[in-house]
Tab-separated table of C-alpha atoms in Angstrom:
chain	number	residue	atom	x	y	z
V	1	MET	CA	-21.162	-3.594	-29.633
V	2	ILE	CA	-22.131	-3.630	-25.947
V	3	ARG	CA	-20.158	-5.419	-23.242
V	4	LYS	CA	-21.425	-5.867	-19.694
V	5	THR	CA	-19.087	-5.765	-16.698
V	6	SER	CA	-19.513	-6.701	-13.075
V	7	GLY	CA	-17.258	-7.277	-10.053
V	8	SER	CA	-16.388	-9.508	-7.136
V	9	VAL	CA	-13.586	-9.528	-4.590
V	10	LEU	CA	-11.729	-12.105	-2.527
V	11	GLY	CA	-10.241	-10.791	0.700
V	12	MET	CA	-8.481	-12.078	3.785
V	13	LEU	CA	-6.440	-10.689	6.643
V	14	LEU	CA	-2.884	-11.849	7.136
V	15	ALA	CA	-0.058	-10.335	9.151
V	16	ALA	CA	-1.962	-7.078	9.655
V	17	ALA	CA	-2.275	-6.575	5.888
V	18	ALA	CA	-5.334	-7.105	3.706
V	19	LEU	CA	-4.818	-9.299	0.672
V	20	PHE	CA	-7.392	-8.656	-2.019
V	21	GLY	CA	-7.973	-10.051	-5.421
V	22	GLY	CA	-10.808	-9.975	-7.830
V	23	CYS	CA	-12.208	-9.861	-11.277
V	24	ALA	CA	-15.173	-8.280	-12.904
V	25	THR	CA	-18.494	-9.987	-11.724
V	26	SER	CA	-21.667	-8.598	-9.651
V	27	LYS	CA	-23.825	-5.560	-9.275
V	28	THR	CA	-23.825	-3.951	-5.828
V	29	GLU	CA	-24.878	-0.837	-3.970
V	30	LYS	CA	-23.372	2.597	-4.623
V	31	PRO	CA	-20.514	3.504	-2.239
V	32	ASP	CA	-20.684	6.622	-0.074
V	33	PRO	CA	-19.219	9.586	-1.964
V	34	LYS	CA	-16.126	11.327	-0.626
V	35	PRO	CA	-15.452	15.085	-0.570
V	36	GLU	CA	-14.491	16.736	-3.833
V	37	SER	CA	-10.792	17.332	-4.480
V	38	SER	CA	-9.445	20.803	-5.155
V	39	TYR	CA	-6.560	19.494	-7.277
V	40	THR	CA	-6.441	20.848	-10.851
V	41	PRO	CA	-3.995	20.124	-13.679
V	42	PRO	CA	-1.625	22.731	-15.073
V	43	PRO	CA	-3.691	25.063	-17.301
V	44	SER	CA	-1.186	24.773	-20.125
V	45	GLN	CA	-2.001	21.098	-20.656
V	46	PRO	CA	-4.771	20.168	-23.115
V	47	LYS	CA	-7.689	18.070	-21.952
V	48	PRO	CA	-7.394	14.512	-23.291
V	49	VAL	CA	-9.918	13.673	-25.970
V	50	ALA	CA	-10.249	10.153	-24.593
V	51	PRO	CA	-9.705	8.666	-21.102
V	52	SER	CA	-6.570	6.747	-22.101
V	53	ASP	CA	-5.068	9.564	-24.150
V	54	SER	CA	-1.344	10.109	-23.583
V	55	ALA	CA	-1.378	13.923	-23.702
V	56	TYR	CA	-0.393	14.113	-20.029
V	57	ASP	CA	2.288	11.411	-20.055
V	58	LYS	CA	5.068	13.987	-20.423
V	59	GLU	CA	4.133	15.275	-16.944
V	60	TRP	CA	5.757	12.186	-15.358
V	61	ASP	CA	9.328	11.101	-14.721
V	62	MET	CA	8.887	7.928	-16.731
V	63	ALA	CA	12.532	6.903	-16.460
V	64	ARG	CA	12.147	6.562	-12.691
V	65	LEU	CA	8.665	5.036	-12.796
V	66	ASP	CA	9.459	2.442	-15.472
V	67	THR	CA	11.161	0.069	-13.048
V	68	ALA	CA	10.504	-2.973	-15.255
V	69	ARG	CA	11.970	-1.579	-18.492
V	70	ASN	CA	15.012	-3.904	-18.374
V	71	SER	CA	13.048	-7.035	-17.396
V	72	SER	CA	13.494	-9.109	-20.545
V	73	TYR	CA	11.070	-11.803	-19.344
V	74	LEU	CA	8.134	-9.350	-19.581
V	75	THR	CA	6.238	-8.230	-22.667
V	76	GLN	CA	5.822	-4.500	-23.257
V	77	VAL	CA	2.262	-4.534	-21.916
V	78	GLU	CA	3.428	-6.357	-18.790
V	79	LYS	CA	6.182	-3.773	-18.243
V	80	ASP	CA	3.687	-0.972	-18.820
V	81	ILE	CA	1.313	-2.334	-16.152
V	82	ILE	CA	4.032	-1.923	-13.521
V	83	ARG	CA	4.863	1.554	-14.806
V	84	GLU	CA	1.179	2.544	-14.769
V	85	MET	CA	0.778	1.398	-11.170
V	86	ASN	CA	3.887	3.358	-10.216
V	87	MET	CA	2.382	6.483	-11.762
V	88	VAL	CA	-0.695	6.329	-9.537
V	89	ARG	CA	1.330	5.261	-6.497
V	90	GLN	CA	3.748	8.172	-6.957
V	91	ASP	CA	1.075	10.855	-7.366
V	92	PRO	CA	-2.513	9.620	-6.972
V	93	LYS	CA	-3.949	13.149	-7.162
V	94	LYS	CA	-2.357	13.855	-10.528
V	95	TYR	CA	-3.296	10.439	-11.870
V	96	ALA	CA	-6.923	10.949	-10.839
V	97	GLU	CA	-7.087	14.312	-12.592
V	98	PHE	CA	-5.382	13.220	-15.789
V	99	TYR	CA	-6.727	9.720	-16.350
V	100	ILE	CA	-9.787	9.078	-14.145
V	101	LYS	CA	-11.809	12.306	-14.138
V	102	PRO	CA	-12.040	12.587	-17.973
V	103	ARG	CA	-13.966	9.293	-18.046
V	104	LEU	CA	-16.994	10.966	-16.467
V	105	ALA	CA	-17.783	12.681	-19.780
V	106	TYR	CA	-18.455	9.331	-21.473
V	107	PHE	CA	-21.251	8.013	-19.227
V	108	LYS	CA	-24.922	7.877	-20.039
V	109	GLU	CA	-26.476	6.355	-16.923
V	110	GLU	CA	-24.784	2.932	-16.612
V	111	GLN	CA	-23.440	2.958	-20.164
V	112	TYR	CA	-19.811	3.917	-20.738
V	113	LYS	CA	-19.551	5.027	-24.370
V	114	VAL	CA	-16.243	6.162	-25.845
V	115	PRO	CA	-16.448	6.896	-29.581
V	116	GLY	CA	-14.931	4.102	-31.628
V	117	ARG	CA	-14.909	1.638	-28.731
V	118	THR	CA	-17.177	-1.071	-27.405
V	119	THR	CA	-19.947	0.301	-25.162
V	120	ILE	CA	-19.695	-1.077	-21.635
V	121	ILE	CA	-22.677	-1.557	-19.320
V	122	THR	CA	-21.347	-0.903	-15.806
V	123	SER	CA	-22.853	-1.717	-12.419
V	124	GLU	CA	-22.641	1.743	-10.864
V	125	GLY	CA	-22.268	4.119	-13.768
V	126	ALA	CA	-20.367	7.355	-13.169
V	127	ALA	CA	-20.651	6.945	-9.373
V	128	ALA	CA	-17.798	4.440	-9.288
V	129	VAL	CA	-15.560	6.772	-11.291
V	130	GLU	CA	-16.428	9.708	-9.024
V	131	ALA	CA	-15.654	7.604	-5.953
V	132	CYS	CA	-12.322	6.595	-7.462
V	133	TYR	CA	-11.451	10.186	-8.320
V	134	ASN	CA	-12.246	11.389	-4.800
V	135	ALA	CA	-10.369	8.520	-3.152
V	136	LEU	CA	-7.216	9.062	-5.205
V	137	ALA	CA	-7.393	12.842	-4.787
V	138	SER	CA	-7.004	12.397	-1.017
V	139	ALA	CA	-4.762	9.310	-1.034
V	140	ALA	CA	-1.194	9.207	0.229
V	141	ASN	CA	1.479	8.136	-2.214
V	142	ALA	CA	3.146	4.730	-1.960
V	143	PRO	CA	6.628	3.373	-2.716
V	144	LEU	CA	7.498	2.296	-6.249
V	145	LEU	CA	6.870	-1.308	-7.235
V	146	TYR	CA	9.755	-3.320	-8.644
V	147	PRO	CA	9.458	-6.434	-10.827
V	148	ARG	CA	10.201	-9.928	-9.598
V	149	GLU	CA	10.650	-12.722	-12.118
V	150	GLY	CA	9.195	-15.440	-9.889
V	151	LEU	CA	6.022	-13.436	-9.325
V	152	SER	CA	5.671	-12.914	-13.079
V	153	LEU	CA	6.124	-16.629	-13.739
V	154	ALA	CA	3.404	-17.353	-11.182
V	155	ALA	CA	1.104	-14.784	-12.806
V	156	LYS	CA	1.801	-16.266	-16.256
V	157	ASP	CA	0.831	-19.720	-14.983
V	158	HIS	CA	-2.568	-18.358	-13.993
V	159	VAL	CA	-3.120	-16.442	-17.244
V	160	GLN	CA	-2.261	-19.480	-19.347
V	161	ASP	CA	-4.484	-21.722	-17.213
V	162	GLN	CA	-7.523	-19.431	-17.229
V	163	GLY	CA	-7.016	-18.251	-20.798
V	164	LYS	CA	-7.140	-21.818	-22.066
V	165	ASN	CA	-10.061	-22.946	-19.878
V	166	GLY	CA	-12.100	-19.730	-19.988
V	167	THR	CA	-12.361	-19.549	-16.189
V	168	ILE	CA	-12.105	-16.586	-13.822
V	169	GLY	CA	-11.138	-16.107	-10.169
V	170	HIS	CA	-8.092	-16.736	-8.035
V	171	GLN	CA	-8.131	-20.517	-7.861
V	172	GLY	CA	-6.248	-22.365	-10.560
V	173	SER	CA	-7.574	-25.491	-12.241
V	174	ASP	CA	-5.118	-27.457	-10.093
V	175	GLY	CA	-6.610	-25.950	-6.924
V	176	SER	CA	-3.717	-23.530	-6.385
V	177	GLY	CA	-4.094	-20.080	-4.870
V	178	PHE	CA	-1.898	-17.101	-5.677
V	179	GLN	CA	0.373	-17.753	-2.688
V	180	ASP	CA	0.864	-21.343	-3.861
V	181	ARG	CA	1.816	-20.146	-7.328
V	182	ALA	CA	4.261	-17.580	-5.919
V	183	ALA	CA	5.911	-20.302	-3.797
V	184	ARG	CA	6.668	-22.351	-6.934
V	185	TYR	CA	9.342	-19.896	-7.979
V	186	GLY	CA	10.676	-18.239	-4.829
V	187	LYS	CA	9.994	-17.148	-1.281
V	188	GLY	CA	8.419	-14.056	0.204
V	189	LEU	CA	5.623	-12.738	2.355
V	190	LEU	CA	2.452	-10.655	2.256
V	191	PHE	CA	0.943	-11.551	-1.090
V	192	GLY	CA	-2.004	-10.166	-3.010
V	193	GLU	CA	-3.437	-10.599	-6.482
V	194	ASN	CA	-5.459	-8.502	-8.924
V	195	LEU	CA	-7.093	-9.932	-12.031
V	196	SER	CA	-8.520	-7.960	-14.940
V	197	TYR	CA	-10.615	-9.348	-17.790
V	198	GLY	CA	-11.476	-7.775	-21.134
V	199	ASN	CA	-8.861	-5.002	-21.404
V	200	GLU	CA	-5.752	-5.101	-23.578
V	201	THR	CA	-3.773	-1.984	-22.609
V	202	ALA	CA	-1.927	-1.343	-19.375
V	203	ARG	CA	-3.799	1.902	-18.717
V	204	GLU	CA	-7.228	0.341	-19.142
V	205	ILE	CA	-6.270	-2.678	-17.015
V	206	VAL	CA	-5.068	-0.452	-14.170
V	207	ALA	CA	-7.999	1.966	-14.534
V	208	GLN	CA	-10.502	-0.895	-14.345
V	209	LEU	CA	-8.900	-2.088	-11.114
V	210	LEU	CA	-8.724	1.403	-9.616
V	211	ILE	CA	-12.356	2.244	-10.402
V	212	ASP	CA	-13.459	-1.170	-9.118
V	213	ASP	CA	-16.996	-0.907	-10.474
V	214	GLY	CA	-19.379	-3.201	-8.595
V	215	VAL	CA	-16.902	-4.065	-5.807
V	216	PRO	CA	-18.036	-2.529	-2.471
V	217	SER	CA	-14.682	-3.045	-0.747
V	218	ARG	CA	-12.703	-1.448	-3.625
V	219	GLY	CA	-10.189	-4.180	-2.889
V	220	HIS	CA	-8.366	-3.948	-6.217
V	221	ARG	CA	-7.687	-0.256	-5.644
V	222	THR	CA	-6.490	-1.092	-2.143
V	223	ASN	CA	-3.992	-3.559	-3.579
V	224	ILE	CA	-2.624	-1.054	-6.093
V	225	MET	CA	-2.186	1.634	-3.414
V	226	ASN	CA	-0.981	-0.671	-0.626
V	227	GLY	CA	2.331	0.750	0.575
V	228	GLN	CA	3.309	-2.576	2.127
V	229	TYR	CA	3.764	-4.085	-1.320
V	230	HIS	CA	7.209	-3.524	-2.846
V	231	TYR	CA	7.252	-6.058	-5.678
V	232	ALA	CA	4.948	-7.145	-8.461
V	233	GLY	CA	4.804	-9.741	-11.168
V	234	THR	CA	2.581	-9.180	-14.181
V	235	ALA	CA	1.229	-11.318	-16.986
V	236	ALA	CA	-1.158	-10.589	-19.847
V	237	GLY	CA	-2.562	-12.834	-22.517
V	238	PRO	CA	-5.590	-14.129	-24.425
V	239	HIS	CA	-8.683	-15.446	-22.662
V	240	LYS	CA	-11.167	-17.902	-24.159
V	241	ASN	CA	-14.274	-15.993	-23.029
V	242	TYR	CA	-13.117	-12.440	-22.269
V	243	LYS	CA	-10.650	-12.141	-25.179
V	244	TYR	CA	-7.905	-10.821	-22.920
V	245	MET	CA	-6.844	-10.910	-19.271
V	246	GLY	CA	-4.176	-9.465	-17.019
V	247	ALA	CA	-2.841	-10.795	-13.725
V	248	ILE	CA	-0.824	-8.887	-11.127
V	249	LEU	CA	0.773	-10.674	-8.194
V	250	TYR	CA	2.043	-8.469	-5.347
V	251	ALA	CA	4.438	-9.181	-2.478
V	252	GLY	CA	5.804	-7.313	0.503
V	253	SER	CA	9.118	-9.062	0.031
V	254	TYR	CA	10.126	-11.686	-2.506
V	255	THR	CA	13.203	-13.237	-4.077
V	256	THR	CA	13.130	-15.588	-7.033
V	257	ARG	CA	14.819	-18.914	-6.413
V	258	ASN	CA	18.457	-19.036	-7.568
V	259	ASN	CA	18.516	-15.336	-8.372
V	260	PRO	CA	21.492	-13.701	-6.579
V	261	GLN	CA	20.725	-10.267	-8.006
V	262	GLU	CA	17.265	-10.176	-6.448
V	263	GLU	CA	18.661	-11.392	-3.123
V	264	GLN	CA	21.221	-8.591	-3.166
V	265	GLU	CA	18.557	-6.025	-4.048
V	266	GLU	CA	16.352	-7.213	-1.181
V	267	ARG	CA	19.201	-6.885	1.332
V	268	ALA	CA	19.942	-3.373	0.058
V	269	ARG	CA	16.280	-2.382	0.323
V	270	GLU	CA	16.095	-3.621	3.904
V	271	ALA	CA	19.261	-1.741	4.857
V	272	GLU	CA	17.943	1.474	3.311
V	273	LEU	CA	14.576	1.036	5.037
V	274	PHE	CA	16.160	0.947	8.483
V	275	ALA	CA	18.736	3.673	7.871
V	276	THR	CA	16.791	6.342	5.974
V	277	ARG	CA	14.590	8.953	7.636
V	278	LEU	CA	11.579	10.171	5.674
V	279	ASP	CA	10.227	13.697	5.202
V	280	PRO	CA	8.924	14.739	8.659
V	281	ASP	CA	6.230	17.055	7.220
V	282	ALA	CA	7.652	20.122	8.969
V	283	ALA	CA	5.025	22.366	7.369
V	284	ASN	CA	2.355	20.860	9.628
V	285	TRP	CA	4.252	20.003	12.823
V	286	ASN	CA	6.694	21.432	15.346
V	287	ILE	CA	9.365	18.861	14.504
V	288	PRO	CA	12.086	20.098	16.938
V	289	ALA	CA	9.715	19.555	19.887
V	290	LEU	CA	8.296	16.227	18.681
V	291	ASP	CA	11.452	14.551	17.329
V	292	THR	CA	12.668	13.428	20.760
V	293	GLY	CA	14.626	10.482	19.330
V	294	LYS	CA	16.694	12.571	16.927
V	295	ASN	CA	19.911	12.276	18.950
V	296	ALA	CA	19.375	8.730	20.219
V	297	ALA	CA	22.293	7.030	18.449
V	298	TYR	CA	21.014	3.554	19.321
V	299	LEU	CA	17.818	4.046	17.279
V	300	SER	CA	17.636	3.328	13.558
V	301	GLY	CA	16.178	5.887	11.170
V	302	LEU	CA	12.939	3.921	10.995
V	303	GLU	CA	12.703	3.756	14.798
V	304	LYS	CA	13.279	7.514	15.078
V	305	ASP	CA	10.549	8.105	12.505
V	306	LEU	CA	8.163	5.863	14.439
V	307	LEU	CA	8.767	7.790	17.671
V	308	LEU	CA	8.181	11.067	15.824
V	309	GLU	CA	4.898	9.812	14.353
V	310	ILE	CA	3.741	8.580	17.754
V	311	ASN	CA	4.410	12.006	19.254
V	312	LYS	CA	2.490	13.638	16.404
V	313	ILE	CA	-0.617	11.545	16.930
V	314	ARG	CA	-0.455	11.910	20.711
V	315	THR	CA	-0.153	15.686	20.742
V	316	ASN	CA	-2.786	16.376	18.076
V	317	PRO	CA	-4.866	13.305	17.201
V	318	ALA	CA	-7.477	15.292	15.263
V	319	LYS	CA	-4.858	16.831	12.963
V	320	TYR	CA	-3.149	13.465	12.495
V	321	ALA	CA	-6.430	11.846	11.494
V	322	GLN	CA	-7.216	14.636	9.037
V	323	LEU	CA	-3.778	14.581	7.410
V	324	TYR	CA	-3.013	10.884	7.253
V	325	LEU	CA	-6.051	8.695	8.002
V	326	SER	CA	-8.622	9.942	5.489
V	327	GLN	CA	-8.661	6.579	3.695
V	328	ASN	CA	-10.015	4.876	6.835
V	329	GLN	CA	-12.944	6.984	7.983
V	330	GLU	CA	-13.806	4.745	10.931
V	331	LEU	CA	-10.263	4.859	12.313
V	332	ALA	CA	-10.007	8.604	11.619
V	333	ALA	CA	-13.162	9.225	13.654
V	334	MET	CA	-11.865	7.128	16.566
V	335	VAL	CA	-8.503	8.918	16.590
V	336	SER	CA	-10.093	12.375	16.280
V	337	ALA	CA	-12.234	11.669	19.342
V	338	MET	CA	-9.199	10.957	21.550
V	339	PRO	CA	-7.927	13.711	23.886
V	340	PRO	CA	-4.333	14.846	23.309
V	341	ALA	CA	-1.542	13.246	25.307
V	342	GLY	CA	1.988	14.252	26.262
V	343	ILE	CA	5.195	13.881	24.286
V	344	LEU	CA	7.101	10.644	24.880
V	345	ALA	CA	10.845	10.542	25.502
V	346	PRO	CA	12.981	7.596	24.368
V	347	GLU	CA	14.665	5.438	26.997
V	348	GLN	CA	17.576	3.196	26.113
V	349	GLY	CA	16.767	0.580	28.735
V	350	LEU	CA	13.241	0.216	27.371
V	351	TYR	CA	14.707	0.009	23.868
V	352	ARG	CA	16.882	-2.918	24.944
V	353	ALA	CA	13.907	-4.517	26.680
V	354	ALA	CA	11.836	-4.142	23.493
V	355	LYS	CA	14.575	-5.881	21.488
V	356	ASP	CA	14.915	-8.616	24.117
V	357	THR	CA	12.763	-11.723	23.605
V	358	GLN	CA	13.499	-13.541	26.878
V	359	GLY	CA	10.993	-13.309	29.703
V	360	SER	CA	7.890	-11.312	30.506
V	361	LEU	CA	7.477	-7.587	29.908
V	362	SER	CA	8.301	-6.706	33.534
V	363	GLU	CA	11.288	-9.086	33.571
V	364	ARG	CA	12.754	-7.575	30.432
V	365	ALA	CA	12.180	-3.990	31.580
V	366	SER	CA	13.707	-4.730	35.003
V	367	ARG	CA	16.756	-6.256	33.361
V	368	TYR	CA	17.863	-2.858	32.041
V	369	GLY	CA	16.433	-0.358	34.531
V	370	LYS	CA	13.809	0.603	37.087
V	371	TRP	CA	10.191	1.240	36.171
V	372	GLY	CA	7.157	2.457	38.045
V	373	GLY	CA	3.516	3.372	37.620
V	374	GLY	CA	2.679	0.794	34.969
V	375	MET	CA	3.733	-0.347	31.497
V	376	SER	CA	2.248	-1.797	28.317
V	377	GLY	CA	3.984	-3.639	25.501
V	378	PRO	CA	2.122	-3.879	22.169
V	379	ILE	CA	3.756	-5.621	19.203
V	380	ILE	CA	2.878	-4.994	15.552
V	381	TYR	CA	3.775	-7.338	12.679
V	382	GLY	CA	3.697	-6.493	8.987
V	383	SER	CA	5.609	-5.487	5.878
V	384	TYR	CA	5.726	-1.803	6.822
V	385	THR	CA	7.932	0.801	5.169
V	386	SER	CA	7.521	3.853	7.394
V	387	GLY	CA	6.897	5.043	10.914
V	388	LYS	CA	3.590	6.456	9.717
V	389	ALA	CA	2.403	3.044	8.515
V	390	ILE	CA	3.335	1.415	11.831
V	391	THR	CA	1.645	4.226	13.781
V	392	THR	CA	-1.530	3.742	11.751
V	393	ALA	CA	-1.481	0.028	12.607
V	394	LEU	CA	-0.905	0.851	16.281
V	395	ALA	CA	-3.840	3.261	16.261
V	396	ASP	CA	-6.020	0.583	14.706
V	397	LYS	CA	-5.065	-2.156	17.173
V	398	PHE	CA	-3.820	-0.432	20.337
V	399	LEU	CA	-5.335	3.051	20.358
V	400	ASP	CA	-5.871	3.202	24.132
V	401	ASN	CA	-2.229	2.297	24.819
V	402	LEU	CA	-0.980	4.695	22.176
V	403	MET	CA	-2.943	7.649	23.578
V	404	ASP	CA	-2.624	6.935	27.325
V	405	ASN	CA	-1.513	10.242	28.880
V	406	ARG	CA	0.028	8.519	31.909
V	407	TYR	CA	2.946	7.281	29.828
V	408	GLN	CA	6.038	9.466	29.599
V	409	LYS	CA	8.737	7.063	28.379
V	410	LEU	CA	8.939	4.775	25.357
V	411	GLY	CA	11.183	2.000	24.195
V	412	LEU	CA	10.785	0.691	20.677
V	413	GLY	CA	12.627	-1.900	18.668
V	414	ILE	CA	11.956	-2.765	15.028
V	415	SER	CA	13.401	-6.007	13.675
V	416	LYS	CA	13.255	-8.019	10.475
V	417	ASN	CA	10.762	-10.876	10.722
V	418	ASP	CA	10.973	-13.801	8.295
V	419	THR	CA	7.239	-14.492	8.510
V	420	TYR	CA	5.705	-11.023	8.473
V	421	GLY	CA	8.424	-8.714	7.169
V	422	LEU	CA	8.923	-6.569	10.263
V	423	SER	CA	8.065	-6.728	13.938
V	424	ALA	CA	7.758	-3.512	15.941
V	425	ALA	CA	7.872	-4.065	19.705
V	426	LEU	CA	7.024	-1.082	21.921
V	427	ILE	CA	7.133	-0.571	25.670
V	428	PHE	CA	5.244	2.401	27.133
V	429	ALA	CA	6.108	3.290	30.734
V	430	VAL	CA	4.907	5.873	33.233
V	431	THR	CA	8.379	6.247	34.694
V	432	TYR	CA	11.645	4.537	33.847
V	433	THR	CA	15.331	4.977	34.602
V	434	THR	CA	17.949	3.069	32.621
V	435	THR	CA	20.596	1.426	34.802
V	436	ASN	CA	22.101	-1.123	32.393
V	437	ARG	CA	23.024	0.259	28.997
């Protein structure tokens, strides 16, 4: 039997985060290939005889990755989808080697032929798999996804609706979008949705979305690897025309209505986010020289990390682009072309001015000290989880401010934002002396 696949994607920009969704629909041009990865699996492990073979599953800490195992409202396949996404988010290089690369052996031009399975006619053939392998081999890891009941209920609504009517796409028969469906059962921000048609197992559903055959933007892969998403709801069920479908609804933050446990978990996650400092990557950087906020007791862990990342990108933009921005070639090229700038020192008065919301930039800065030579005050909104993610957004939106060598002092304040998740307000200054602490 031969089955034909294709792909389309729905995308929009909201709160500095891309929200993608899609299903399998149209043939498009081949994407530009990325450099080969040098990652290889342990030689003691056998090569899987089929792309979805479980021979490598013992290489993972499944107890930690299976965050949905106690979610009684999910079926086993629905739990496994979350676990599978956590596998690739935890170690995209290993996932690419174990579960994506072996698929290349089963292509004959556009036909994907695994013995004993339905032959699939793809849009791009092996090129899409190669592009996926290369992208994951150089991708940064992302935080684990945790289940949310309200998101799963919203996903189930869509699966039941489309399964019965035989439709595809993100709009429900009642005109609802995925954000509307999520709002039925709780509140949150930064939503995205992935839809898969024709696959019954969690691994094949996730692999289809990662490979993203026929989708130039690779938006489904972007959703799976988006570090701003912390929660997911999954649903899987029969489909009138495609036999089977899966729906994944993502959120940056989300709590199900009348669910005290989820509310408590969300508060704990937010507290940990602000307090915890991440691995500074000391192997690649002179951390003692760059970590100028280390002893600033008024800064949170996240704010200290942001200052460290800003000093990294300022002192060696080309290295920063190579290490951390490979997934955005256009931004990496822009950052690499910037001349290095000096290390910034934190200033408590500017920190207080960044946290202050009353008055203009100069009024707020003057309220806590004396400034001279010029200032700038960019603000970034989004559901960010690290200083590196905020720095990447700053480079994308405010690169000239970020790399201006005139600036010597920095104030930064990160706060919870009910609309966007977080707001990061920064004040760069040429000179500044705090007078009001």
